[in-house]
Short mmCIF file of C-alpha atoms in Angstrom, two decimals:
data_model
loop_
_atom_site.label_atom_id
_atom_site.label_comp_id
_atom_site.label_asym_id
_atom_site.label_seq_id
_atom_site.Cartn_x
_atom_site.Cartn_y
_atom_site.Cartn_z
CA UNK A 185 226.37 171.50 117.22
CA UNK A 186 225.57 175.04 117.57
CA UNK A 187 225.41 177.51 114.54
CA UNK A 188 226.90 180.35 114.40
CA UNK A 189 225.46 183.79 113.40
CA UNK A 190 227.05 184.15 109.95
CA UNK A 191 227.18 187.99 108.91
CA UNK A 192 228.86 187.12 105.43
CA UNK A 193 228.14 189.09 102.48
CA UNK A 194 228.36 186.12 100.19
CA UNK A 195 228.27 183.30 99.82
CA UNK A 196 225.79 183.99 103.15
CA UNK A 197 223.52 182.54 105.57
CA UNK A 198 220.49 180.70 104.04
CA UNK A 199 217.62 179.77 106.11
CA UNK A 200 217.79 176.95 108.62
CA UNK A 201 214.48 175.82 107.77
CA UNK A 202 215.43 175.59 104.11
CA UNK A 203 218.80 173.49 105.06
CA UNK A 204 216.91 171.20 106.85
CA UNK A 205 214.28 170.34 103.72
CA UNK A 206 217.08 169.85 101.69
CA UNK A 207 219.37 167.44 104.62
CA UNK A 208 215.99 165.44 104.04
CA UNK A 209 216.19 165.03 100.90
CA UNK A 210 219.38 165.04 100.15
CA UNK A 211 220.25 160.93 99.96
CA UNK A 212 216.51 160.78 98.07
CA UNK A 213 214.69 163.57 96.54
CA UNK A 214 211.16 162.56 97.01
CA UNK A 215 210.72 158.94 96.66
CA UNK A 216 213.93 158.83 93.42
CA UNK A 217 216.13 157.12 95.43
CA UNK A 218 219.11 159.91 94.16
CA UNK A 219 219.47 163.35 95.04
CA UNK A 220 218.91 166.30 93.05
CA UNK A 221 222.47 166.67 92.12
CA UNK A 222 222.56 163.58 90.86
CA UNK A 223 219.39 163.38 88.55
CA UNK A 224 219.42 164.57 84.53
CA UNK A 225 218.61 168.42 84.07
CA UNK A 226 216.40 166.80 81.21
CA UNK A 227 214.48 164.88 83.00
CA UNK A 228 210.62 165.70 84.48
CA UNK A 229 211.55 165.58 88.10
CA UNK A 230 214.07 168.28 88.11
CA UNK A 231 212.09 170.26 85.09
CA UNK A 232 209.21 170.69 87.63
CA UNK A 233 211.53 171.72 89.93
CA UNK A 234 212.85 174.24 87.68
CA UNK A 235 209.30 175.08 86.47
CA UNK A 236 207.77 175.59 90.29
CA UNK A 237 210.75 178.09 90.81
CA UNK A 238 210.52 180.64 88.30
CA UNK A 239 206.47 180.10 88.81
CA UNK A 240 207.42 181.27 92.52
CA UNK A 241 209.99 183.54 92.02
CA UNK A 242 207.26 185.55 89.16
CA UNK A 243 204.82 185.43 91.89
CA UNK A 244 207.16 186.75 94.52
CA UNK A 245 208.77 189.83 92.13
CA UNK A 246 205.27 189.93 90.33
CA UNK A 247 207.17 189.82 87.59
CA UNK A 248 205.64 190.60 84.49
CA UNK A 249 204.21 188.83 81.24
CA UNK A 250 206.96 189.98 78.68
CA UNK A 251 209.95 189.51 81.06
CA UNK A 252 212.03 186.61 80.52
CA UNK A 253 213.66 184.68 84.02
CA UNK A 254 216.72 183.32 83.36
CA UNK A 255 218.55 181.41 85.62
CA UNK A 256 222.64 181.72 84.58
CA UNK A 257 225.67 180.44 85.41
CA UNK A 258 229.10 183.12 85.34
CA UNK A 259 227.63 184.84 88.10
CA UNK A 260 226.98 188.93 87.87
CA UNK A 261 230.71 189.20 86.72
CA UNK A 262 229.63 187.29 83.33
CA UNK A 263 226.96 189.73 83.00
CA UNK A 264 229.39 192.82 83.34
CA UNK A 265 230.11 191.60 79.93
CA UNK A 266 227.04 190.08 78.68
CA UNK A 267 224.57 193.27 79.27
CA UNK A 268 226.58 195.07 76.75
CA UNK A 269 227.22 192.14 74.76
CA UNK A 270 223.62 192.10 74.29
CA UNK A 271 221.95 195.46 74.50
CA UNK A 272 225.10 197.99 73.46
CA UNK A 273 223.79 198.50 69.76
CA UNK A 274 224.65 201.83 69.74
CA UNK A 275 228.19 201.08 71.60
CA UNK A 276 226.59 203.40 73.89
CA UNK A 277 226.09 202.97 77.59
CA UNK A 278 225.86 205.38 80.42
CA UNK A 279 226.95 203.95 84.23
CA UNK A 280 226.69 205.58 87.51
CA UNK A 281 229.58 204.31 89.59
CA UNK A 282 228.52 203.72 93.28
CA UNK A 283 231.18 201.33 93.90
CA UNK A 284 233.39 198.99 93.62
CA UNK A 285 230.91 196.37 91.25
CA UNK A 286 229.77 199.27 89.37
CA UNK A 287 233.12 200.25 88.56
CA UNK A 288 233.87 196.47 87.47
CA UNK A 289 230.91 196.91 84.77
CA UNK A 290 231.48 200.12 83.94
CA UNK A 291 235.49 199.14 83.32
CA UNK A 292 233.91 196.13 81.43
CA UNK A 293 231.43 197.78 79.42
CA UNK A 294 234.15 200.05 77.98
CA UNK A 295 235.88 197.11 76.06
CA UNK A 296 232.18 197.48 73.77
CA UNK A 297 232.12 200.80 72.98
CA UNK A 298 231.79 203.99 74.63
CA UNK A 299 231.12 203.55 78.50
CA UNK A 300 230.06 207.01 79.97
CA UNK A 301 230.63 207.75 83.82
CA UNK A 302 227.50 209.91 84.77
CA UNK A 303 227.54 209.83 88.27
CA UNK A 304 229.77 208.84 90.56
CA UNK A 305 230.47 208.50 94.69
CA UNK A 306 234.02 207.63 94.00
CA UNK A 307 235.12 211.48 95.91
CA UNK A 308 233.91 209.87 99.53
CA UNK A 309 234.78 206.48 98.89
CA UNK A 310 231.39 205.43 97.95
CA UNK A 311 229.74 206.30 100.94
CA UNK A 312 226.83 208.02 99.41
CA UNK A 313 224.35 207.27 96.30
CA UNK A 314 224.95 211.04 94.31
CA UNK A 315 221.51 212.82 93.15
CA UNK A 316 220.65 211.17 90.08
CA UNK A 317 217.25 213.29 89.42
CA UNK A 318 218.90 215.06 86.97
CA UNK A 319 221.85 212.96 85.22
CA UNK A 320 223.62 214.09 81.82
CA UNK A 321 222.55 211.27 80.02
CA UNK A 322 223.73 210.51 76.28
CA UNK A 323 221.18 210.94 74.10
CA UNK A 324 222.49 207.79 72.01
CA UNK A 325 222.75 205.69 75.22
CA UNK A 326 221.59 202.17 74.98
CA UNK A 327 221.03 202.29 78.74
CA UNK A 328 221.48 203.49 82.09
CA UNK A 329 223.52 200.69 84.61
CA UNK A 330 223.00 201.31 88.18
CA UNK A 331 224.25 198.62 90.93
CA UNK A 332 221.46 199.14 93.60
CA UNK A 333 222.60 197.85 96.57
CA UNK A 334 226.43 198.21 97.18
CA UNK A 335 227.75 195.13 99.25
CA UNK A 336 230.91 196.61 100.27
CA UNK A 337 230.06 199.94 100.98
CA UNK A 338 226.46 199.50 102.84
CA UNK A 339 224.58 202.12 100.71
CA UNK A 340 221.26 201.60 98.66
CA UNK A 341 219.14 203.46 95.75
CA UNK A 342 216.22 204.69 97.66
CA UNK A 343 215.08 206.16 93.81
CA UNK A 344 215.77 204.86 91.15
CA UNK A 345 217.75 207.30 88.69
CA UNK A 346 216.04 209.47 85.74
CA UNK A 347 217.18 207.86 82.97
CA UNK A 348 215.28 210.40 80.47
CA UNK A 349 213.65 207.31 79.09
CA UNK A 350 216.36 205.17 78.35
CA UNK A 351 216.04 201.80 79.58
CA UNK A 352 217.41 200.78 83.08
CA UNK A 353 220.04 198.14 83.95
CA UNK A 354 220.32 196.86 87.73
CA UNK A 355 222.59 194.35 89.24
CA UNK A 356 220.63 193.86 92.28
CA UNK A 357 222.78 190.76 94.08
CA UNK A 358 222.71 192.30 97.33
CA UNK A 359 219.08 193.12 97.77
CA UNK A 360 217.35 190.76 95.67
CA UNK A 361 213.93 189.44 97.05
CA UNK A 362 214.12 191.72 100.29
CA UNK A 363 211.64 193.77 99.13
CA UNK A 364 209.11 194.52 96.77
CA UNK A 365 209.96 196.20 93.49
CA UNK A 366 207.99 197.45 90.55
CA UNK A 367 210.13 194.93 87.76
CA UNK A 368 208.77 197.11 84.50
CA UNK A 369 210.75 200.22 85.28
CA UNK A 370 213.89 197.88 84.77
CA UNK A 371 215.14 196.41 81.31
CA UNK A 372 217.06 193.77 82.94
CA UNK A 373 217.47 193.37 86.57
CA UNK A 374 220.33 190.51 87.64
CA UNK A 375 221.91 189.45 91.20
CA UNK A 376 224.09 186.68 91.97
CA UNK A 377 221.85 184.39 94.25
CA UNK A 378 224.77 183.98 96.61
CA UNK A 379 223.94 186.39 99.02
CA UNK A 380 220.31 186.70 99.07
CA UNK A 381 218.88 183.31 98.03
CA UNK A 382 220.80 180.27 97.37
CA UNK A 383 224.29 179.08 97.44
CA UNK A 384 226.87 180.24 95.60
CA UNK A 385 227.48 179.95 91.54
CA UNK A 386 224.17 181.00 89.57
CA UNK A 387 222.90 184.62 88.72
CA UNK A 388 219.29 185.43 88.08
CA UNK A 389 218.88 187.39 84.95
CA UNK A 390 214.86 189.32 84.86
CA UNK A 391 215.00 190.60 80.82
CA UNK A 392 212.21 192.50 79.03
CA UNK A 393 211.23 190.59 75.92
CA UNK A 394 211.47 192.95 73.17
CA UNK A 395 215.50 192.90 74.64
CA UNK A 396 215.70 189.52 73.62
CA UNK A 397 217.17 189.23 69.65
CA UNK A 398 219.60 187.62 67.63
CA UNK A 399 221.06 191.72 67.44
CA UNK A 400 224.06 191.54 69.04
CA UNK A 401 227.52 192.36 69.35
CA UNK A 402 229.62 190.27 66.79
CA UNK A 403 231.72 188.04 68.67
CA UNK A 404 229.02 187.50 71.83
CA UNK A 405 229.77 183.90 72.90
CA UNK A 406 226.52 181.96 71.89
CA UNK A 407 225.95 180.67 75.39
CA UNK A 408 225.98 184.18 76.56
CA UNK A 409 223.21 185.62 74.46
CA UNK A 410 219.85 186.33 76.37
CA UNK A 411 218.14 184.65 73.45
CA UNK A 412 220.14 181.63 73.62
CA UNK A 413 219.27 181.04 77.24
CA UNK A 414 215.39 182.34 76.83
CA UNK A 415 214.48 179.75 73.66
CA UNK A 416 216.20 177.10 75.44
CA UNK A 417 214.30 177.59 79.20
CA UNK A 418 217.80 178.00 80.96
CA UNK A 419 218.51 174.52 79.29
CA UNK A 420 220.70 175.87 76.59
CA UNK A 421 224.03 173.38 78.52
CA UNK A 422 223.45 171.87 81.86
CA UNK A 423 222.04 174.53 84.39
CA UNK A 424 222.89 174.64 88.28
CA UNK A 425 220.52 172.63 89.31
CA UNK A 426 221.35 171.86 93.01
CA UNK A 427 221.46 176.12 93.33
CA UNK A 428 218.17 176.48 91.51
CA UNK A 429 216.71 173.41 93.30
CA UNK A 430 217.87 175.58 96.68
CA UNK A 431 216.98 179.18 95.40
CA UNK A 432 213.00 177.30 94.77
CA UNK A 433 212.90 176.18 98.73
CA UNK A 434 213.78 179.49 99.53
CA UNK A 435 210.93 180.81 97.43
CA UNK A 436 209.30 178.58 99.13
CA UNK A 437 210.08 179.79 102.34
CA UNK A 438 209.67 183.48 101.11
CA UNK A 439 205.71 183.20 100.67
CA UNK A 440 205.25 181.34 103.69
CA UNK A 441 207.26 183.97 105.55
CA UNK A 442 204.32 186.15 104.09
CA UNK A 443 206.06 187.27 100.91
CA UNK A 444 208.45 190.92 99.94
CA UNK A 445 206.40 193.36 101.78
CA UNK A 446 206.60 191.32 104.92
CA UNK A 447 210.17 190.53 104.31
CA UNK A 448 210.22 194.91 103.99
CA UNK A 449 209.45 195.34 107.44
CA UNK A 450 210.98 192.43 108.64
CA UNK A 451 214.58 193.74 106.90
CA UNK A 452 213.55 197.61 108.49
CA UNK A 453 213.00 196.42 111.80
CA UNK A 454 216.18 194.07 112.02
CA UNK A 455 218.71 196.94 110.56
CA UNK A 456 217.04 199.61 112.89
CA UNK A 457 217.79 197.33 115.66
CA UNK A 458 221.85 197.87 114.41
CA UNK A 459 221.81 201.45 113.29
CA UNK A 460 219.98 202.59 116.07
CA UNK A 461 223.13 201.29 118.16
CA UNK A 462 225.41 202.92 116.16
CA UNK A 463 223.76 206.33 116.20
CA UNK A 464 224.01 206.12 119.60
CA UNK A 465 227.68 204.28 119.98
CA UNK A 466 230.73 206.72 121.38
CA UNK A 467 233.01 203.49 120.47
CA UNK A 468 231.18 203.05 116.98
CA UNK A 469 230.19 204.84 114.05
CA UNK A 470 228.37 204.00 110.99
CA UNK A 471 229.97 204.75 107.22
CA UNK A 472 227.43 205.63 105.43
CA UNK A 473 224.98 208.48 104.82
CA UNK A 474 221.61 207.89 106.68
CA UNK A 475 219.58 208.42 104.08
CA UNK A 476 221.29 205.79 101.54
CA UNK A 477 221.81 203.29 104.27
CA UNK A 478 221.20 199.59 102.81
CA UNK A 479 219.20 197.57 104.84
CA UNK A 480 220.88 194.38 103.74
CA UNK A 481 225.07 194.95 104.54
CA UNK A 482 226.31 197.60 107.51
CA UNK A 483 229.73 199.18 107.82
CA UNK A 484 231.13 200.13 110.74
CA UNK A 485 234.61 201.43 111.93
CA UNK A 486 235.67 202.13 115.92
CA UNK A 487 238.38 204.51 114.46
CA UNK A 488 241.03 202.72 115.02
CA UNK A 489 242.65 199.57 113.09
CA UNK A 490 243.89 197.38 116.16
CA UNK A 491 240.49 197.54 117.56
CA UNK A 492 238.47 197.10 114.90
CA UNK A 493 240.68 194.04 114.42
CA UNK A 494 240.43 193.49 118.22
CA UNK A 495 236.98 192.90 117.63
CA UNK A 496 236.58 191.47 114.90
CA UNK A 497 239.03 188.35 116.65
CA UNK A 498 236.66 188.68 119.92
CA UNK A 499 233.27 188.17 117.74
CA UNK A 500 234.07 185.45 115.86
CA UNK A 501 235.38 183.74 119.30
CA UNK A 502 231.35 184.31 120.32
CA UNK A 503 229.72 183.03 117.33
CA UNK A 504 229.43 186.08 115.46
CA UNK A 505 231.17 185.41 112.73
CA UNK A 506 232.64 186.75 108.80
CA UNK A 507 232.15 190.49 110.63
CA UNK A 508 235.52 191.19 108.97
CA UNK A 509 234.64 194.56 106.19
CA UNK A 510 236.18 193.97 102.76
CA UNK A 511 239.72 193.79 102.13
CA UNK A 512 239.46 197.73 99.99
CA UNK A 513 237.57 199.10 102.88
CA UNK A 514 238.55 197.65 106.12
CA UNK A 515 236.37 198.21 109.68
CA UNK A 516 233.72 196.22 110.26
CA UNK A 517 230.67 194.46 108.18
CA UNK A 518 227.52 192.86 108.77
CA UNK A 519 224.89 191.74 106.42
CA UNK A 520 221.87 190.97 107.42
CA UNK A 521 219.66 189.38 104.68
CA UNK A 522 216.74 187.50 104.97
CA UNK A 523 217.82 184.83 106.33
CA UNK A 524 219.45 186.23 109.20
CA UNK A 525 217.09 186.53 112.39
CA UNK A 526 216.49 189.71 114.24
CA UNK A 527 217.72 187.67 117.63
CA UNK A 528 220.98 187.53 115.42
CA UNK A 529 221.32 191.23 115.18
CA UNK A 530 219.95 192.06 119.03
CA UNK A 531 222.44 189.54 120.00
CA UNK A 532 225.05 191.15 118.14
CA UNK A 533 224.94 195.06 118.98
CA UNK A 534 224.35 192.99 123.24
CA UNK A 535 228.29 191.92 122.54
CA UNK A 536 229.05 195.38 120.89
CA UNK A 537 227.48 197.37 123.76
CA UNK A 538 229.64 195.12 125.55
CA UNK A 539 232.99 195.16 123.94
CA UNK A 540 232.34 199.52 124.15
CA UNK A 541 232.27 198.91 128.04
CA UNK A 542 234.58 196.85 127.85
CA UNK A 543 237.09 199.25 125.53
CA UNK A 544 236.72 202.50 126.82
#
């Protein structure tokens, strides 16, 4: 059977070579005679699988000393909740609303205290990241949230915002482990590994230790306290383990592809290949302002809803499929994460170049 190319923005394409390992394994992991869904989260097969992937995913992030890696269940939507649940002891946080996940925390944060909009790219419907070298931020602010790469909209922080020195919040789902960052200018950096790295229904949660207390909120669910999850190992109820087993081949697969700055070029040389197109299109046009153009998820409109639907129908008869742009925004989306090949994009703007002749 052939695959398609699968431009969803979660839960998205995952390497073929990883799907493969795990077809292999999946009646027998490695001489058990079960597969890793099957086998106890206690027990010291699946701990060294657990083990070997946040050993690889520090090595891949360079992720350092006193940070905690937590792998969570709840997805980012439980941390909307669970950043200020934790780290709001002033009931004071200060968001910058890029779009429509950021506005989800920032709406979330406010049930916890004061939630101050600082920025926002709301006026153009998100299809900009504002200037945030300057921001108004609250002197009593417990922290600075940011969502850095915005899934629906196709823009990206190229800088990270001055947040005067208070600590930084990132939900990073949409651009996690496509490229290298520097992890101690964040407090706590979380994606959902659903569009990135693994299959849907686990977040990865990267929290600075002196973060981690038995200080907060009254109420905070114990299962949803960073400390909880850090003094148990991610062991604090029974983990994902069939995700985490996955998100560790793909780690896997990430150094031998050469590791994040590879991956860098790889992701700027595969989304040139698209907006390149674009910039040139008369049938297409690109959403976003160049300069905060993601390199993981591209919008694009023709202009005109029938089309755009028009196409969307004729692409997923070809294989290119999910190209459909979210339900708030309409058009056209493709995301183009790691795992996706650059033959998938060239072979994607070849049918768009074609459907422009052909639509004229």
């Amino acid at each position: 059977m052939k695959r398609v190319y699968n431009f969803s923005a979660g839960p998205a394409v995952l390497p073929e070579e990883v799907l493969r390992e795990i077809s292999e394994e999946m009646m027998d992991y490695r001489g058990t005679g079960m597969s890793v869904m099957e086998m106890s989260h206690r027990s010291g097969v699946f701990d060294e699988i657990l083990q070997t992937a946040e050993k690889d995913f520090r090595e891949l992030l360079k992720v350092p000393d006193n940070y905690k890696v937590l792998f969570l269940q709840g997805g980012a939507h439980l941390q909307f909740a669970a950043v200020p649940m934790n780290l709001m002891k002033n009931r004071v946080a200060d968001y910058i609303v890029t779009g429509q996940w950021a506005k989800r925390a920032y709406e979330e944060a406010k049930q916890y205290g004061t939630a101050n909009k600082i920025a926002s790219s709301e006026d153009q419907t998100y299809s900009y990241i504002p200037d945030c070298s300057d921001l108004p931020v609250s002197g009593n602010a417990d922290y600075v949230y940011i969502c850095e790469n915005n899934t629906i909209y196709g823009t990206k922080f190229k800088t990270l915002p001055d947040t005067k020195g208070k600590d930084l919040v990132a939900d990073v789902s949409s651009c996690f482990l496509s490229e290298p960052v520097d992890v101690s200018r964040y407090a706590v950096m979380y994606g959902g590994v659903q569009k990135n790295i693994g299959p849907a229904g686990m977040v990865i949660a990267v929290v600075r230790e002196d973060l981690i207390t038995d200080d907060v909120l009254p109420g905070t669910p114990t299962i949803m306290k960073y400390k909880t999850q850090a003094d148990t190992g991610s062991l604090y109820n029974t983990p994902n383990c069939f995700c985490i087993y996955t998100c560790g081949k793909v780690f896997q697969w990430l150094k031998k592809m050469g590791g994040l700055e590879v991956m860098k070029r790889k992701n700027e040389e595969k989304a040139a290949v698209l907006y390149d197109y674009l910039d040139s299109s008369r049938l297409f046009q690109g959403t976003v302002r160049k300069e905060d153009r993601s390199l993981m998820n591209v919008p694009f409109v023709t202009g005109d809803q029938k089309l755009d639907a028009k196409f969307v129908r004729e692409a997923d008869e070809a294989g290119f499929v999910n190209l459909k742009g979210h339900r708030s925004v309409g058009g056209m989306r493709a995301s183009i994460y790691n795992a996706m090949p650059r033959e998938g994009v060239e072979a994607l703007v070849a049918f768009m170049k074609k459907f422009e002749e052909e639509n004229k």
